[in-house]
């Protein structure tokens, strides 16, 4: 099975390459890249870790599959001793005091972090333009956005600057940039991977997600990061997914798609045509395809952003310059808080905080926030009913192709609507995988909760079909 991780592992074991040379090559490429993917290079620590791997191999000691494999980290994850800025003015000088659980598991497996990656500030955006480090440029066409909020992570994988990267997905922030840059991106079932050490955006949908160039590499990284964590009470123990588990697609008898996604006026005609062509190829293989009814995309977007803004307003209330961040002193404590937050948060972050406080405020919470919670329950119930009829749901990742850099900043509403096909699966807390096939921005495969194995299995089936 195609895999950069397996290939590099074998090259290291066979002494065809050294880990130090591999890491140096990736670091040089990251230094010279013009896509604005780098917030900070972890050069010294990466080379030290590489030297240890080379020493083990020289001494004839066995190395693990991930040992010596270079990877990137979206700059919203704590890694002890590194700058963790969330691409924000407020935290531009903040150093992590500890390491996120998911990242620590990769470090324990011997993987080597190279870079903290550019992203939308605090995950607020769908284009990776809302960042103090400059807009991330698309790997295929640098005039276009890299996608967001994990744009730097997706571009680094697409350009081979990292073997894999760890993004964060709240409403599509792994899947959408993966689609924009023609790579794989997984949002696992909510709770499969610990969120401890991931800066919270919307805690009820935040997920740790891997981005890579192959299904096998996604599988390996997913297995490594998964598992229960006492530091995150939403986590659960999950079974390892083996290579054999995803080889056969015999268990997939019926595939569903949401007809209102495809009948929407918002969808690009070419995306629609390509999606329907992919459906025809699936049918030709004897798999039943069923059109499903679902909530309108504008209902999904408004429900998601109502809840996400409320949660981010709550989560970011701690950032006032007292314990974290760039504090700006004024005559009174209230003025200090006000100027610190006004000057250090971006326009998009302030927009989301204000929106969140609005929907939580007296007189609005019953009318808006509680209605959003009720709709989320209805969406989850809809999914439960759908998965009694179909095994997997397939959909476009986005209704249209990536916009030009600058366009999303002029029209925030258009940016929110670009998430129309991803946010529903986030609200349902379902495992969803972007594959770089089918449409210009890929296809999205979704299964019922805790069925992450099934989306990898179906992706493997589609790899040579579409």
mmCIF file of N, CA, C and O in Angstrom, residues 61-138:
data_model
loop_
_atom_site.group_PDB
_atom_site.id
_atom_site.type_symbol
_atom_site.label_atom_id
_atom_site.label_comp_id
_atom_site.label_asym_id
_atom_site.label_seq_id
_atom_site.Cartn_x
_atom_site.Cartn_y
_atom_site.Cartn_z
ATOM 1 N N UNK A 61 20.338 -1.050 16.475
ATOM 2 C CA UNK A 61 19.094 -1.102 17.251
ATOM 3 C C UNK A 61 17.892 -0.931 16.321
ATOM 4 O O UNK A 61 17.958 -0.178 15.346
ATOM 5 N N UNK A 62 16.776 -1.601 16.599
ATOM 6 C CA UNK A 62 15.582 -1.444 15.769
ATOM 7 C C UNK A 62 14.928 -0.084 15.997
ATOM 8 O O UNK A 62 15.047 0.492 17.082
ATOM 9 N N UNK A 63 14.294 0.438 14.983
ATOM 10 C CA UNK A 63 13.550 1.699 15.130
ATOM 11 C C UNK A 63 12.083 1.455 14.775
ATOM 12 O O UNK A 63 11.758 0.582 13.971
ATOM 13 N N UNK A 64 11.207 2.234 15.407
ATOM 14 C CA UNK A 64 9.774 2.119 15.146
ATOM 15 C C UNK A 64 9.405 2.707 13.794
ATOM 16 O O UNK A 64 10.198 3.427 13.161
ATOM 17 N N UNK A 65 8.208 2.418 13.362
ATOM 18 C CA UNK A 65 7.756 2.854 12.038
ATOM 19 C C UNK A 65 7.753 4.370 11.890
ATOM 20 O O UNK A 65 8.096 4.896 10.822
ATOM 21 N N UNK A 66 7.397 5.093 12.937
ATOM 22 C CA UNK A 66 7.357 6.553 12.866
ATOM 23 C C UNK A 66 8.668 7.208 13.298
ATOM 24 O O UNK A 66 8.810 8.429 13.205
ATOM 25 N N UNK A 67 9.599 6.413 13.755
ATOM 26 C CA UNK A 67 10.847 6.973 14.284
ATOM 27 C C UNK A 67 11.662 7.618 13.166
ATOM 28 O O UNK A 67 12.000 6.979 12.173
ATOM 29 N N UNK A 68 11.931 8.920 13.335
ATOM 30 C CA UNK A 68 12.701 9.646 12.328
ATOM 31 C C UNK A 68 11.862 10.273 11.229
ATOM 32 O O UNK A 68 12.405 10.916 10.326
ATOM 33 N N UNK A 69 10.535 10.116 11.282
ATOM 34 C CA UNK A 69 9.672 10.672 10.233
ATOM 35 C C UNK A 69 9.370 12.142 10.546
ATOM 36 O O UNK A 69 8.814 12.467 11.597
ATOM 37 N N UNK A 70 9.704 13.070 9.625
ATOM 38 C CA UNK A 70 9.490 14.497 9.875
ATOM 39 C C UNK A 70 8.029 14.898 9.679
ATOM 40 O O UNK A 70 7.393 14.500 8.709
ATOM 41 N N UNK A 71 7.504 15.707 10.618
ATOM 42 C CA UNK A 71 6.112 16.144 10.488
ATOM 43 C C UNK A 71 5.953 17.590 10.932
ATOM 44 O O UNK A 71 6.854 18.181 11.534
ATOM 45 N N UNK A 72 4.785 18.161 10.599
ATOM 46 C CA UNK A 72 4.485 19.542 10.957
ATOM 47 C C UNK A 72 3.322 19.625 11.923
ATOM 48 O O UNK A 72 2.500 18.710 12.013
ATOM 49 N N UNK A 73 3.236 20.747 12.637
ATOM 50 C CA UNK A 73 2.206 20.941 13.664
ATOM 51 C C UNK A 73 1.547 22.306 13.473
ATOM 52 O O UNK A 73 2.229 23.338 13.494
ATOM 53 N N UNK A 74 0.250 22.298 13.280
ATOM 54 C CA UNK A 74 -0.503 23.558 13.230
ATOM 55 C C UNK A 74 -0.222 24.356 14.503
ATOM 56 O O UNK A 74 -0.183 23.787 15.598
ATOM 57 N N UNK A 75 -0.068 25.651 14.349
ATOM 58 C CA UNK A 75 0.397 26.467 15.475
ATOM 59 C C UNK A 75 -0.715 26.809 16.471
ATOM 60 O O UNK A 75 -0.867 27.950 16.911
ATOM 61 N N UNK A 76 -1.506 25.780 16.801
ATOM 62 C CA UNK A 76 -2.487 25.901 17.889
ATOM 63 C C UNK A 76 -2.279 24.780 18.904
ATOM 64 O O UNK A 76 -3.084 24.609 19.817
ATOM 65 N N UNK A 77 -1.191 24.009 18.733
ATOM 66 C CA UNK A 77 -0.884 22.897 19.638
ATOM 67 C C UNK A 77 0.281 23.271 20.543
ATOM 68 O O UNK A 77 1.300 23.784 20.082
ATOM 69 N N UNK A 78 0.135 22.957 21.813
ATOM 70 C CA UNK A 78 1.217 23.168 22.754
ATOM 71 C C UNK A 78 2.334 22.153 22.507
ATOM 72 O O UNK A 78 2.073 20.953 22.399
ATOM 73 N N UNK A 79 3.541 22.658 22.385
ATOM 74 C CA UNK A 79 4.735 21.820 22.344
ATOM 75 C C UNK A 79 5.735 22.496 23.274
ATOM 76 O O UNK A 79 6.175 23.620 23.007
ATOM 77 N N UNK A 80 6.049 21.839 24.358
ATOM 78 C CA UNK A 80 6.825 22.457 25.436
ATOM 79 C C UNK A 80 8.086 23.144 24.914
ATOM 80 O O UNK A 80 8.868 22.562 24.161
ATOM 81 N N UNK A 81 8.238 24.414 25.300
ATOM 82 C CA UNK A 81 9.432 25.166 24.946
ATOM 83 C C UNK A 81 9.374 25.844 23.595
ATOM 84 O O UNK A 81 10.292 26.592 23.237
ATOM 85 N N UNK A 82 8.307 25.620 22.825
ATOM 86 C CA UNK A 82 8.187 26.253 21.509
ATOM 87 C C UNK A 82 7.191 27.403 21.574
ATOM 88 O O UNK A 82 6.305 27.428 22.425
ATOM 89 N N UNK A 83 7.334 28.334 20.649
ATOM 90 C CA UNK A 83 6.330 29.386 20.522
ATOM 91 C C UNK A 83 5.034 28.768 20.004
ATOM 92 O O UNK A 83 5.041 28.001 19.042
ATOM 93 N N UNK A 84 3.932 29.091 20.672
ATOM 94 C CA UNK A 84 2.608 28.644 20.234
ATOM 95 C C UNK A 84 1.753 29.894 20.126
ATOM 96 O O UNK A 84 1.203 30.380 21.112
ATOM 97 N N UNK A 85 1.676 30.428 18.911
ATOM 98 C CA UNK A 85 1.130 31.772 18.712
ATOM 99 C C UNK A 85 -0.328 31.803 18.284
ATOM 100 O O UNK A 85 -0.967 32.842 18.362
ATOM 101 N N UNK A 86 -0.855 30.691 17.790
ATOM 102 C CA UNK A 86 -2.185 30.668 17.158
ATOM 103 C C UNK A 86 -2.261 31.711 16.046
ATOM 104 O O UNK A 86 -3.337 32.209 15.716
ATOM 105 N N UNK A 87 -1.110 32.051 15.467
ATOM 106 C CA UNK A 87 -1.016 33.063 14.394
ATOM 107 C C UNK A 87 -1.646 34.388 14.808
ATOM 108 O O UNK A 87 -2.219 35.109 13.992
ATOM 109 N N UNK A 88 -1.529 34.714 16.100
ATOM 110 C CA UNK A 88 -2.198 35.903 16.636
ATOM 111 C C UNK A 88 -1.197 36.894 17.206
ATOM 112 O O UNK A 88 -0.116 36.527 17.660
ATOM 113 N N UNK A 89 -1.594 38.151 17.193
ATOM 114 C CA UNK A 89 -0.785 39.204 17.808
ATOM 115 C C UNK A 89 -0.709 39.004 19.313
ATOM 116 O O UNK A 89 0.334 39.216 19.940
ATOM 117 N N UNK A 90 -1.815 38.567 19.908
ATOM 118 C CA UNK A 90 -1.891 38.425 21.362
ATOM 119 C C UNK A 90 -0.867 37.425 21.897
ATOM 120 O O UNK A 90 -0.253 37.642 22.948
ATOM 121 N N UNK A 91 -0.660 36.322 21.184
ATOM 122 C CA UNK A 91 0.207 35.248 21.682
ATOM 123 C C UNK A 91 1.508 35.114 20.890
ATOM 124 O O UNK A 91 2.153 34.070 20.936
ATOM 125 N N UNK A 92 1.907 36.160 20.212
ATOM 126 C CA UNK A 92 3.069 36.037 19.314
ATOM 127 C C UNK A 92 4.361 35.720 20.064
ATOM 128 O O UNK A 92 5.301 35.191 19.473
ATOM 129 N N UNK A 93 4.411 36.005 21.366
ATOM 130 C CA UNK A 93 5.612 35.701 22.152
ATOM 131 C C UNK A 93 5.363 34.628 23.212
ATOM 132 O O UNK A 93 6.173 34.451 24.132
ATOM 133 N N UNK A 94 4.261 33.891 23.078
ATOM 134 C CA UNK A 94 3.907 32.896 24.095
ATOM 135 C C UNK A 94 4.636 31.577 23.848
ATOM 136 O O UNK A 94 4.629 31.051 22.731
ATOM 137 N N UNK A 95 5.265 31.040 24.902
ATOM 138 C CA UNK A 95 5.935 29.740 24.813
ATOM 139 C C UNK A 95 5.169 28.702 25.619
ATOM 140 O O UNK A 95 4.763 28.958 26.752
ATOM 141 N N UNK A 96 5.003 27.532 25.029
ATOM 142 C CA UNK A 96 4.245 26.461 25.677
ATOM 143 C C UNK A 96 4.974 25.937 26.902
ATOM 144 O O UNK A 96 6.185 25.713 26.865
ATOM 145 N N UNK A 97 4.214 25.695 27.964
ATOM 146 C CA UNK A 97 4.778 25.129 29.193
ATOM 147 C C UNK A 97 4.653 23.606 29.215
ATOM 148 O O UNK A 97 5.218 22.952 30.089
ATOM 149 N N UNK A 98 3.892 23.051 28.278
ATOM 150 C CA UNK A 98 3.670 21.604 28.237
ATOM 151 C C UNK A 98 3.372 21.198 26.799
ATOM 152 O O UNK A 98 3.292 22.060 25.909
ATOM 153 N N UNK A 99 3.201 19.901 26.578
ATOM 154 C CA UNK A 99 2.969 19.384 25.229
ATOM 155 C C UNK A 99 1.602 18.726 25.138
ATOM 156 O O UNK A 99 1.199 17.984 26.039
ATOM 157 N N UNK A 100 0.893 18.998 24.052
ATOM 158 C CA UNK A 100 -0.422 18.397 23.817
ATOM 159 C C UNK A 100 -0.306 16.872 23.779
ATOM 160 O O UNK A 100 0.683 16.322 23.284
ATOM 161 N N UNK A 101 -1.339 16.189 24.279
ATOM 162 C CA UNK A 101 -1.315 14.725 24.348
ATOM 163 C C UNK A 101 -1.098 14.093 22.978
ATOM 164 O O UNK A 101 -0.276 13.177 22.824
ATOM 165 N N UNK A 102 -1.819 14.548 21.959
ATOM 166 C CA UNK A 102 -1.702 13.959 20.618
ATOM 167 C C UNK A 102 -0.283 14.107 20.073
ATOM 168 O O UNK A 102 0.267 13.172 19.471
ATOM 169 N N UNK A 103 0.307 15.268 20.300
ATOM 170 C CA UNK A 103 1.680 15.504 19.824
ATOM 171 C C UNK A 103 2.671 14.666 20.633
ATOM 172 O O UNK A 103 3.621 14.099 20.085
ATOM 173 N N UNK A 104 2.446 14.554 21.936
ATOM 174 C CA UNK A 104 3.338 13.757 22.778
ATOM 175 C C UNK A 104 3.355 12.298 22.333
ATOM 176 O O UNK A 104 4.407 11.643 22.355
ATOM 177 N N UNK A 105 2.206 11.781 21.926
ATOM 178 C CA UNK A 105 2.148 10.393 21.453
ATOM 179 C C UNK A 105 2.990 10.205 20.197
ATOM 180 O O UNK A 105 3.643 9.167 20.016
ATOM 181 N N UNK A 106 3.004 11.207 19.328
ATOM 182 C CA UNK A 106 3.845 11.138 18.124
ATOM 183 C C UNK A 106 5.323 11.233 18.497
ATOM 184 O O UNK A 106 6.163 10.522 17.933
ATOM 185 N N UNK A 107 5.631 12.101 19.465
ATOM 186 C CA UNK A 107 7.020 12.214 19.935
ATOM 187 C C UNK A 107 7.474 10.899 20.574
ATOM 188 O O UNK A 107 8.605 10.453 20.359
ATOM 189 N N UNK A 108 6.590 10.278 21.354
ATOM 190 C CA UNK A 108 6.923 9.003 21.993
ATOM 191 C C UNK A 108 7.182 7.909 20.951
ATOM 192 O O UNK A 108 7.960 6.987 21.200
ATOM 193 N N UNK A 109 6.509 8.041 19.796
ATOM 194 C CA UNK A 109 6.705 7.068 18.719
ATOM 195 C C UNK A 109 7.949 7.382 17.895
ATOM 196 O O UNK A 109 8.305 6.606 16.997
ATOM 197 N N UNK A 110 8.604 8.518 18.181
ATOM 198 C CA UNK A 110 9.856 8.855 17.515
ATOM 199 C C UNK A 110 9.740 9.798 16.340
ATOM 200 O O UNK A 110 10.747 10.123 15.701
ATOM 201 N N UNK A 111 8.522 10.245 16.006
ATOM 202 C CA UNK A 111 8.361 11.201 14.911
ATOM 203 C C UNK A 111 9.038 12.523 15.275
ATOM 204 O O UNK A 111 9.129 12.881 16.456
ATOM 205 N N UNK A 112 9.509 13.251 14.262
ATOM 206 C CA UNK A 112 10.313 14.456 14.495
ATOM 207 C C UNK A 112 9.561 15.698 14.012
ATOM 208 O O UNK A 112 9.341 15.874 12.813
ATOM 209 N N UNK A 113 9.164 16.584 14.947
ATOM 210 C CA UNK A 113 8.480 17.819 14.540
ATOM 211 C C UNK A 113 9.470 18.824 13.958
ATOM 212 O O UNK A 113 10.512 19.093 14.555
ATOM 213 N N UNK A 114 9.105 19.373 12.800
ATOM 214 C CA UNK A 114 9.987 20.323 12.115
ATOM 215 C C UNK A 114 9.528 21.762 12.238
ATOM 216 O O UNK A 114 10.350 22.678 12.218
ATOM 217 N N UNK A 115 8.198 21.967 12.324
ATOM 218 C CA UNK A 115 7.677 23.315 12.101
ATOM 219 C C UNK A 115 6.337 23.506 12.803
ATOM 220 O O UNK A 115 5.540 22.587 12.892
ATOM 221 N N UNK A 116 6.149 24.716 13.339
ATOM 222 C CA UNK A 116 4.823 25.161 13.769
ATOM 223 C C UNK A 116 4.237 25.912 12.566
ATOM 224 O O UNK A 116 4.840 26.858 12.055
ATOM 225 N N UNK A 117 3.035 25.495 12.158
ATOM 226 C CA UNK A 117 2.526 25.883 10.840
ATOM 227 C C UNK A 117 1.495 27.005 10.883
ATOM 228 O O UNK A 117 0.655 27.071 11.777
ATOM 229 N N UNK A 118 1.564 27.863 9.869
ATOM 230 C CA UNK A 118 0.687 29.012 9.743
ATOM 231 C C UNK A 118 -0.779 28.579 9.601
ATOM 232 O O UNK A 118 -1.073 27.546 8.992
ATOM 233 N N UNK A 119 -1.679 29.372 10.158
ATOM 234 C CA UNK A 119 -3.104 29.028 10.172
ATOM 235 C C UNK A 119 -3.910 30.301 10.425
ATOM 236 O O UNK A 119 -3.356 31.342 10.771
ATOM 237 N N UNK A 120 -5.214 30.210 10.253
ATOM 238 C CA UNK A 120 -6.066 31.327 10.658
ATOM 239 C C UNK A 120 -5.956 31.517 12.169
ATOM 240 O O UNK A 120 -5.942 30.546 12.935
ATOM 241 N N UNK A 121 -5.893 32.760 12.590
ATOM 242 C CA UNK A 121 -5.723 33.082 14.006
ATOM 243 C C UNK A 121 -6.799 32.420 14.861
ATOM 244 O O UNK A 121 -7.990 32.603 14.627
ATOM 245 N N UNK A 122 -6.353 31.610 15.836
ATOM 246 C CA UNK A 122 -7.232 30.846 16.734
ATOM 247 C C UNK A 122 -8.178 29.913 15.968
ATOM 248 O O UNK A 122 -9.194 29.475 16.503
ATOM 249 N N UNK A 123 -7.845 29.606 14.716
ATOM 250 C CA UNK A 123 -8.699 28.738 13.906
ATOM 251 C C UNK A 123 -9.883 29.461 13.303
ATOM 252 O O UNK A 123 -10.782 28.821 12.756
ATOM 253 N N UNK A 124 -9.894 30.797 13.360
ATOM 254 C CA UNK A 124 -11.043 31.578 12.915
ATOM 255 C C UNK A 124 -10.889 31.972 11.451
ATOM 256 O O UNK A 124 -10.348 33.035 11.126
ATOM 257 N N UNK A 125 -11.354 31.105 10.566
ATOM 258 C CA UNK A 125 -11.291 31.412 9.148
ATOM 259 C C UNK A 125 -11.321 30.166 8.296
ATOM 260 O O UNK A 125 -11.139 29.055 8.797
ATOM 261 N N UNK A 126 -11.550 30.362 7.012
ATOM 262 C CA UNK A 126 -11.621 29.250 6.065
ATOM 263 C C UNK A 126 -10.655 29.456 4.907
ATOM 264 O O UNK A 126 -10.830 28.895 3.829
ATOM 265 N N UNK A 127 -9.632 30.284 5.148
ATOM 266 C CA UNK A 127 -8.709 30.590 4.053
ATOM 267 C C UNK A 127 -7.254 30.741 4.479
ATOM 268 O O UNK A 127 -6.372 30.875 3.638
ATOM 269 N N UNK A 128 -6.973 30.734 5.783
ATOM 270 C CA UNK A 128 -5.628 30.973 6.319
ATOM 271 C C UNK A 128 -5.052 32.308 5.852
ATOM 272 O O UNK A 128 -3.865 32.439 5.567
ATOM 273 N N UNK A 129 -5.935 33.303 5.800
ATOM 274 C CA UNK A 129 -5.509 34.685 5.542
ATOM 275 C C UNK A 129 -5.549 35.517 6.825
ATOM 276 O O UNK A 129 -4.899 36.555 6.912
ATOM 277 N N UNK A 130 -6.303 35.058 7.805
ATOM 278 C CA UNK A 130 -6.477 35.781 9.059
ATOM 279 C C UNK A 130 -5.327 35.429 9.996
ATOM 280 O O UNK A 130 -5.497 34.761 11.001
ATOM 281 N N UNK A 131 -4.123 35.894 9.653
ATOM 282 C CA UNK A 131 -2.912 35.515 10.370
ATOM 283 C C UNK A 131 -1.893 36.642 10.322
ATOM 284 O O UNK A 131 -1.784 37.335 9.306
ATOM 285 N N UNK A 132 -1.139 36.803 11.414
ATOM 286 C CA UNK A 132 -0.124 37.866 11.449
ATOM 287 C C UNK A 132 1.092 37.521 10.599
ATOM 288 O O UNK A 132 1.948 38.372 10.363
ATOM 289 N N UNK A 133 1.177 36.271 10.121
ATOM 290 C CA UNK A 133 2.345 35.849 9.353
ATOM 291 C C UNK A 133 2.130 35.948 7.847
ATOM 292 O O UNK A 133 2.984 35.525 7.072
ATOM 293 N N UNK A 134 1.016 36.492 7.421
ATOM 294 C CA UNK A 134 0.731 36.620 5.992
ATOM 295 C C UNK A 134 -0.062 35.433 5.481
ATOM 296 O O UNK A 134 0.062 34.317 5.989
ATOM 297 N N UNK A 135 -0.868 35.660 4.465
ATOM 298 C CA UNK A 135 -1.760 34.622 3.939
ATOM 299 C C UNK A 135 -0.987 33.414 3.438
ATOM 300 O O UNK A 135 0.039 33.547 2.772
ATOM 301 N N UNK A 136 -1.492 32.222 3.772
ATOM 302 C CA UNK A 136 -0.926 30.984 3.227
ATOM 303 C C UNK A 136 -1.332 30.885 1.758
ATOM 304 O O UNK A 136 -2.496 31.095 1.406
ATOM 305 N N UNK A 137 -0.365 30.553 0.904
ATOM 306 C CA UNK A 137 -0.626 30.450 -0.534
ATOM 307 C C UNK A 137 -0.833 28.991 -0.931
ATOM 308 O O UNK A 137 -0.104 28.110 -0.475
ATOM 309 N N UNK A 138 -1.811 28.781 -1.776
ATOM 310 C CA UNK A 138 -2.174 27.455 -2.241
ATOM 311 C C UNK A 138 -0.978 26.740 -2.869
ATOM 312 O O UNK A 138 -0.171 27.355 -3.565
#
